[in-house]
Short mmCIF file of C-alpha atoms in Angstrom, two decimals:
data_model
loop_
_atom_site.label_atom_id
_atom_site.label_comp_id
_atom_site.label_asym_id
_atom_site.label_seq_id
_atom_site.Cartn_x
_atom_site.Cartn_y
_atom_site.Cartn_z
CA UNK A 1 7.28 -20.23 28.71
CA UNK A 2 7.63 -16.71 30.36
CA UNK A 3 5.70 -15.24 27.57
CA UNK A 4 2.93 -17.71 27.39
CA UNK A 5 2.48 -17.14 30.94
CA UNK A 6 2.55 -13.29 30.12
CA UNK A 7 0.07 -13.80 27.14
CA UNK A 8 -2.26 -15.81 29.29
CA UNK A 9 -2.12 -13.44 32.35
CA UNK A 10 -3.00 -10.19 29.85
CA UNK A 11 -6.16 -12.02 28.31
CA UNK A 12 -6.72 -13.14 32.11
CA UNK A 13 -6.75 -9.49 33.00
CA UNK A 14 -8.63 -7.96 29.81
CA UNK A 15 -11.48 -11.02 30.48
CA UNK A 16 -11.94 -9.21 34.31
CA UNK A 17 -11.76 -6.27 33.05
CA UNK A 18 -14.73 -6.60 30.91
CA UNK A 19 -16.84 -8.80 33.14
CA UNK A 20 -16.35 -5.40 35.78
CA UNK A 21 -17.18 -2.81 33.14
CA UNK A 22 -20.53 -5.11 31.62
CA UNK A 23 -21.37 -5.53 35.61
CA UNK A 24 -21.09 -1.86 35.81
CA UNK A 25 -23.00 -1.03 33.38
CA UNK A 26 -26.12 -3.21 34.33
CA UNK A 27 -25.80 -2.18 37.74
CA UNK A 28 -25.89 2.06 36.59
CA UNK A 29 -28.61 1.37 34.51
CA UNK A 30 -30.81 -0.38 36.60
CA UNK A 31 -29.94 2.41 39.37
CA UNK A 32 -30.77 4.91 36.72
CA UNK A 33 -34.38 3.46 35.81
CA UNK A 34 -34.96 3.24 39.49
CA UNK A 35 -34.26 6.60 39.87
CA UNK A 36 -36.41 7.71 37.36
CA UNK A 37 -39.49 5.48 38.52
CA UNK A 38 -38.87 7.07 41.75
CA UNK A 39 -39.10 11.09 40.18
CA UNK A 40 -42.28 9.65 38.29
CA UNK A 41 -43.90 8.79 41.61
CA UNK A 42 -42.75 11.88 43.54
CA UNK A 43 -44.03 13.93 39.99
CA UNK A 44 -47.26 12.03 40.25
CA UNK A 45 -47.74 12.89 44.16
CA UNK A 46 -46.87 16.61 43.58
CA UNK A 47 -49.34 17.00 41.11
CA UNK A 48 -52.33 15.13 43.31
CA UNK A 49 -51.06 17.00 46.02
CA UNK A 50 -51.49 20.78 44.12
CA UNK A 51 -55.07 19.92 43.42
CA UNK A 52 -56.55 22.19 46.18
CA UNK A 53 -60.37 21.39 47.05
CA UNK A 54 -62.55 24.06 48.79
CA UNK A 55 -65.86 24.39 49.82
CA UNK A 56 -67.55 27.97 50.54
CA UNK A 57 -71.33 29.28 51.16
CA UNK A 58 -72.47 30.86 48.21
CA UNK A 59 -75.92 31.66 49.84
CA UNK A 60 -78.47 30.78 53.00
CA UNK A 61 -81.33 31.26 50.88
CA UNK A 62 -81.83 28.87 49.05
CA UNK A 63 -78.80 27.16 50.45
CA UNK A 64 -75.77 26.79 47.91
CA UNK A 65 -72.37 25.66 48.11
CA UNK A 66 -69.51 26.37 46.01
CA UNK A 67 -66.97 23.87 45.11
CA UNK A 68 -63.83 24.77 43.57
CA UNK A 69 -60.95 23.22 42.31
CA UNK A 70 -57.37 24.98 41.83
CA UNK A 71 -54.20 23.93 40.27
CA UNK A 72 -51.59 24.95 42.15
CA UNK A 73 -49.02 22.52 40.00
CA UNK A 74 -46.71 24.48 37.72
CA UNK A 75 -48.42 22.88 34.87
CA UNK A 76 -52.09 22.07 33.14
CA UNK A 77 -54.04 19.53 34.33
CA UNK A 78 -57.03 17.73 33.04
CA UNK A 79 -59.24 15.94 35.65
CA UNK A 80 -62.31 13.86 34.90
CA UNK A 81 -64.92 14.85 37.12
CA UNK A 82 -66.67 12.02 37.80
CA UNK A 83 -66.99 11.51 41.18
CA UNK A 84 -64.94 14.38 41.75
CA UNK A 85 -65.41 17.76 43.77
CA UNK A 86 -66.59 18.72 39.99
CA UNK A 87 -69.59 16.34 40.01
CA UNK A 88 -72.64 17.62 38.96
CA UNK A 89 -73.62 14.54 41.47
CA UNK A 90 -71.13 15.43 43.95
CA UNK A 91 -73.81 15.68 46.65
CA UNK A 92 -75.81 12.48 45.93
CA UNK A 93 -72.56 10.54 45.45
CA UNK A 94 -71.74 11.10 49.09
CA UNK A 95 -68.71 13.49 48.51
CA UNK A 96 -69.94 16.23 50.60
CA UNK A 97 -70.44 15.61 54.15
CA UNK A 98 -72.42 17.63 56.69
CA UNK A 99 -71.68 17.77 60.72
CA UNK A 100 -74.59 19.71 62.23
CA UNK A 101 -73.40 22.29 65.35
CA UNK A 102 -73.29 20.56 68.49
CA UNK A 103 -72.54 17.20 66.72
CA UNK A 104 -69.25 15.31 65.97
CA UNK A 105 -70.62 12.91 63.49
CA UNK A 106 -72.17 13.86 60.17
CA UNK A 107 -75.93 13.67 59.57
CA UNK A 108 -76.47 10.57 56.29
CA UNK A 109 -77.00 11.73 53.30
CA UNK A 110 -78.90 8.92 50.81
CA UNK A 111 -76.68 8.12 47.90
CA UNK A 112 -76.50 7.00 44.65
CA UNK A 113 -74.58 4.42 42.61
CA UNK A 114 -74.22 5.72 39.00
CA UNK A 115 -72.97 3.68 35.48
CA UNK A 116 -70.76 5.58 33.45
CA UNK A 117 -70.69 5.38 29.62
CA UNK A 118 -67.05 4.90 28.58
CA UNK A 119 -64.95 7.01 27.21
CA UNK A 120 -65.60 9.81 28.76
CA UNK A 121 -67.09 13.04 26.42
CA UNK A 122 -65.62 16.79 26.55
CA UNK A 123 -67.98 17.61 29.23
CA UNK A 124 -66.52 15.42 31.36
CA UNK A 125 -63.05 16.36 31.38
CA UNK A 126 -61.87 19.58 33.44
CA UNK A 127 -58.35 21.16 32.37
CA UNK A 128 -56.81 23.87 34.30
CA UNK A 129 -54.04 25.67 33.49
CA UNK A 130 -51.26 26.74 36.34
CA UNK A 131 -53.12 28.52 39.04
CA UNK A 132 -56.39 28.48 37.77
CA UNK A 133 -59.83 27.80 39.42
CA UNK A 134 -62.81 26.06 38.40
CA UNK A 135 -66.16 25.86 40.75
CA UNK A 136 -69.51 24.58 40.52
CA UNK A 137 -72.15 25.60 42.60
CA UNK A 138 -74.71 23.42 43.91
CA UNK A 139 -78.03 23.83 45.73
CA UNK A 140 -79.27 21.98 48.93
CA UNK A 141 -82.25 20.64 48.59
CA UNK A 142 -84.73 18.39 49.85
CA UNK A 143 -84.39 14.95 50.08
CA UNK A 144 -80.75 14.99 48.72
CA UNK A 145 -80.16 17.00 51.84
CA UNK A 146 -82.26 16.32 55.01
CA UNK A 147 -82.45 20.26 55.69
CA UNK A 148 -84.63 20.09 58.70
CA UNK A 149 -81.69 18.57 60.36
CA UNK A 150 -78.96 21.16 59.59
CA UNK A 151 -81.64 24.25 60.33
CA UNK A 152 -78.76 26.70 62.21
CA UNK A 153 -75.12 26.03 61.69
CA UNK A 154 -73.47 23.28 60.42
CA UNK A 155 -69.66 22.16 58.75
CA UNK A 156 -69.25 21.00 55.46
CA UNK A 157 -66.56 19.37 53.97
CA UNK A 158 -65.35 17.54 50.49
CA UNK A 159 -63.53 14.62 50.50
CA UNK A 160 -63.17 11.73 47.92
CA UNK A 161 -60.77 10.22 45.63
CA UNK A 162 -59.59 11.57 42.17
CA UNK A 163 -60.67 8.65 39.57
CA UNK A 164 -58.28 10.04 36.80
CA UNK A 165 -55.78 13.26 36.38
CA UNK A 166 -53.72 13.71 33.98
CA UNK A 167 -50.94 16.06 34.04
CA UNK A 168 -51.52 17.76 30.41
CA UNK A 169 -53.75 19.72 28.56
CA UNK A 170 -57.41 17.42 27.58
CA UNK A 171 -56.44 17.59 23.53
CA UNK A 172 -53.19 15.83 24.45
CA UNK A 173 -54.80 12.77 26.16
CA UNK A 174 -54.60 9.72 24.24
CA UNK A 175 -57.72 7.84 23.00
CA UNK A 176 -56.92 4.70 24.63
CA UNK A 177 -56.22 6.35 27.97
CA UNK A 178 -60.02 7.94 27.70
CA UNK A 179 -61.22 4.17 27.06
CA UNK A 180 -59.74 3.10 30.41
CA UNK A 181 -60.78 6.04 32.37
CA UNK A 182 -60.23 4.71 35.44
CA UNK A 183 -57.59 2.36 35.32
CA UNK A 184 -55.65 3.94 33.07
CA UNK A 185 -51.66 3.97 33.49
CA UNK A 186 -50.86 6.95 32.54
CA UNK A 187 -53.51 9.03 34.73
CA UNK A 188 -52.67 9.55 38.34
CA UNK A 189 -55.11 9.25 40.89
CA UNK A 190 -55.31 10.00 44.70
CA UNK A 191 -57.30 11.31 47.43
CA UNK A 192 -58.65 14.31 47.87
CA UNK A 193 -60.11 16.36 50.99
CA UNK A 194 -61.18 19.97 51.41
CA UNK A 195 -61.17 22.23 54.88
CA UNK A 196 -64.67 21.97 56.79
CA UNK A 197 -66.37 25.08 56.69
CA UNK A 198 -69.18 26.58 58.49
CA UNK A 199 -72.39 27.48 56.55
CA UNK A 200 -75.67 28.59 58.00
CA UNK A 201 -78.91 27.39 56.51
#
């Protein structure tokens, strides 16, 4: 009897025993792959967050403004520029706002709504290596801008939200990525906003 009772209380013991290491288990994984989903966000945020937009006169006249765009991340970056500080449409798309001196609210500028053909072509993706700059320049003019009311001083400032980055060079984007520009999964997006600076015109 005593070693039934000592058989049955060892495979008692090894069944617990198990059941603890296979609970465990699940419970380090699942910690693990939290973790992990946790770095990808933070990773995701750092690299939005070393996309630094600025915004500089380039001349009174004719009025221009320089728009840059500088990778402070550790790594390359490709960014689609539409409706980014890189648009060649930046101004009519509203990304660009103007506060005239002596005003707190900015003047309205007419914008546009504009179809995109998808996927995106070669032009339309921007990569920058670690610490590099790229910047278009764009002129005010007449009737994107109302000029007559910014004669004198006024602030300008970029702000807007990043439709796609992704954190590697453009030849290592995937095609199927490109053909949901947008809403693709593995391109991080995020908002965007430069310093107001003071131009005269």
């Amino acid at each position: 009897m005593g070693g039934r009772e000592s058989l049955h209380s060892r495979r008692l013991l090894i069944i617990l025993l198990l059941a603890f290491a296979l609970l465990s288990f699940r419970y380090t994984s699942k910690s693990s792959n939290s973790d992990q989903a946790s770095d990808e966000m933070a990773d995701s945020g750092d690299v939005i967050s070393k996309l630094k937009v600025s915004v500089r006169q380039v001349s009174a006249s004719p009025p221009k403004l320089g728009i840059a765009v500088t990778n402070t991340h550790s790594g390359p970056v490709t960014i689609l520029s539409w409706n980014s500080p890189l648009d060649p449409l930046a101004l009519q798309l509203g990304l660009v706002s103007f506060v005239p001196a002596g005003s707190d609210s900015p003047i309205q500028v007419p914008t546009v709504q504009v179809r995109r053909k998808v996927p995106p072509g070669p032009e339309s993706l921007v990569s920058l290596g670690a610490g590099q700059t790229r910047e278009q320049v764009l002129e005010l003019r007449a009737p994107i801008v109302p000029l007559e009311r910014l004669r004198g001083r006024a602030s300008v400032a970029c702000e807007g939200e990043w439709i796609s980055v992704w954190p590697s060079e453009a030849g290592a984007i995937a095609k199927e990525s490109l053909e949901k520009a947008g809403a693709s999964e593995d391109a991080l997006r995020g908002h965007f906003k430069s310093e107001a600076v003071e131009i005269e015109i």
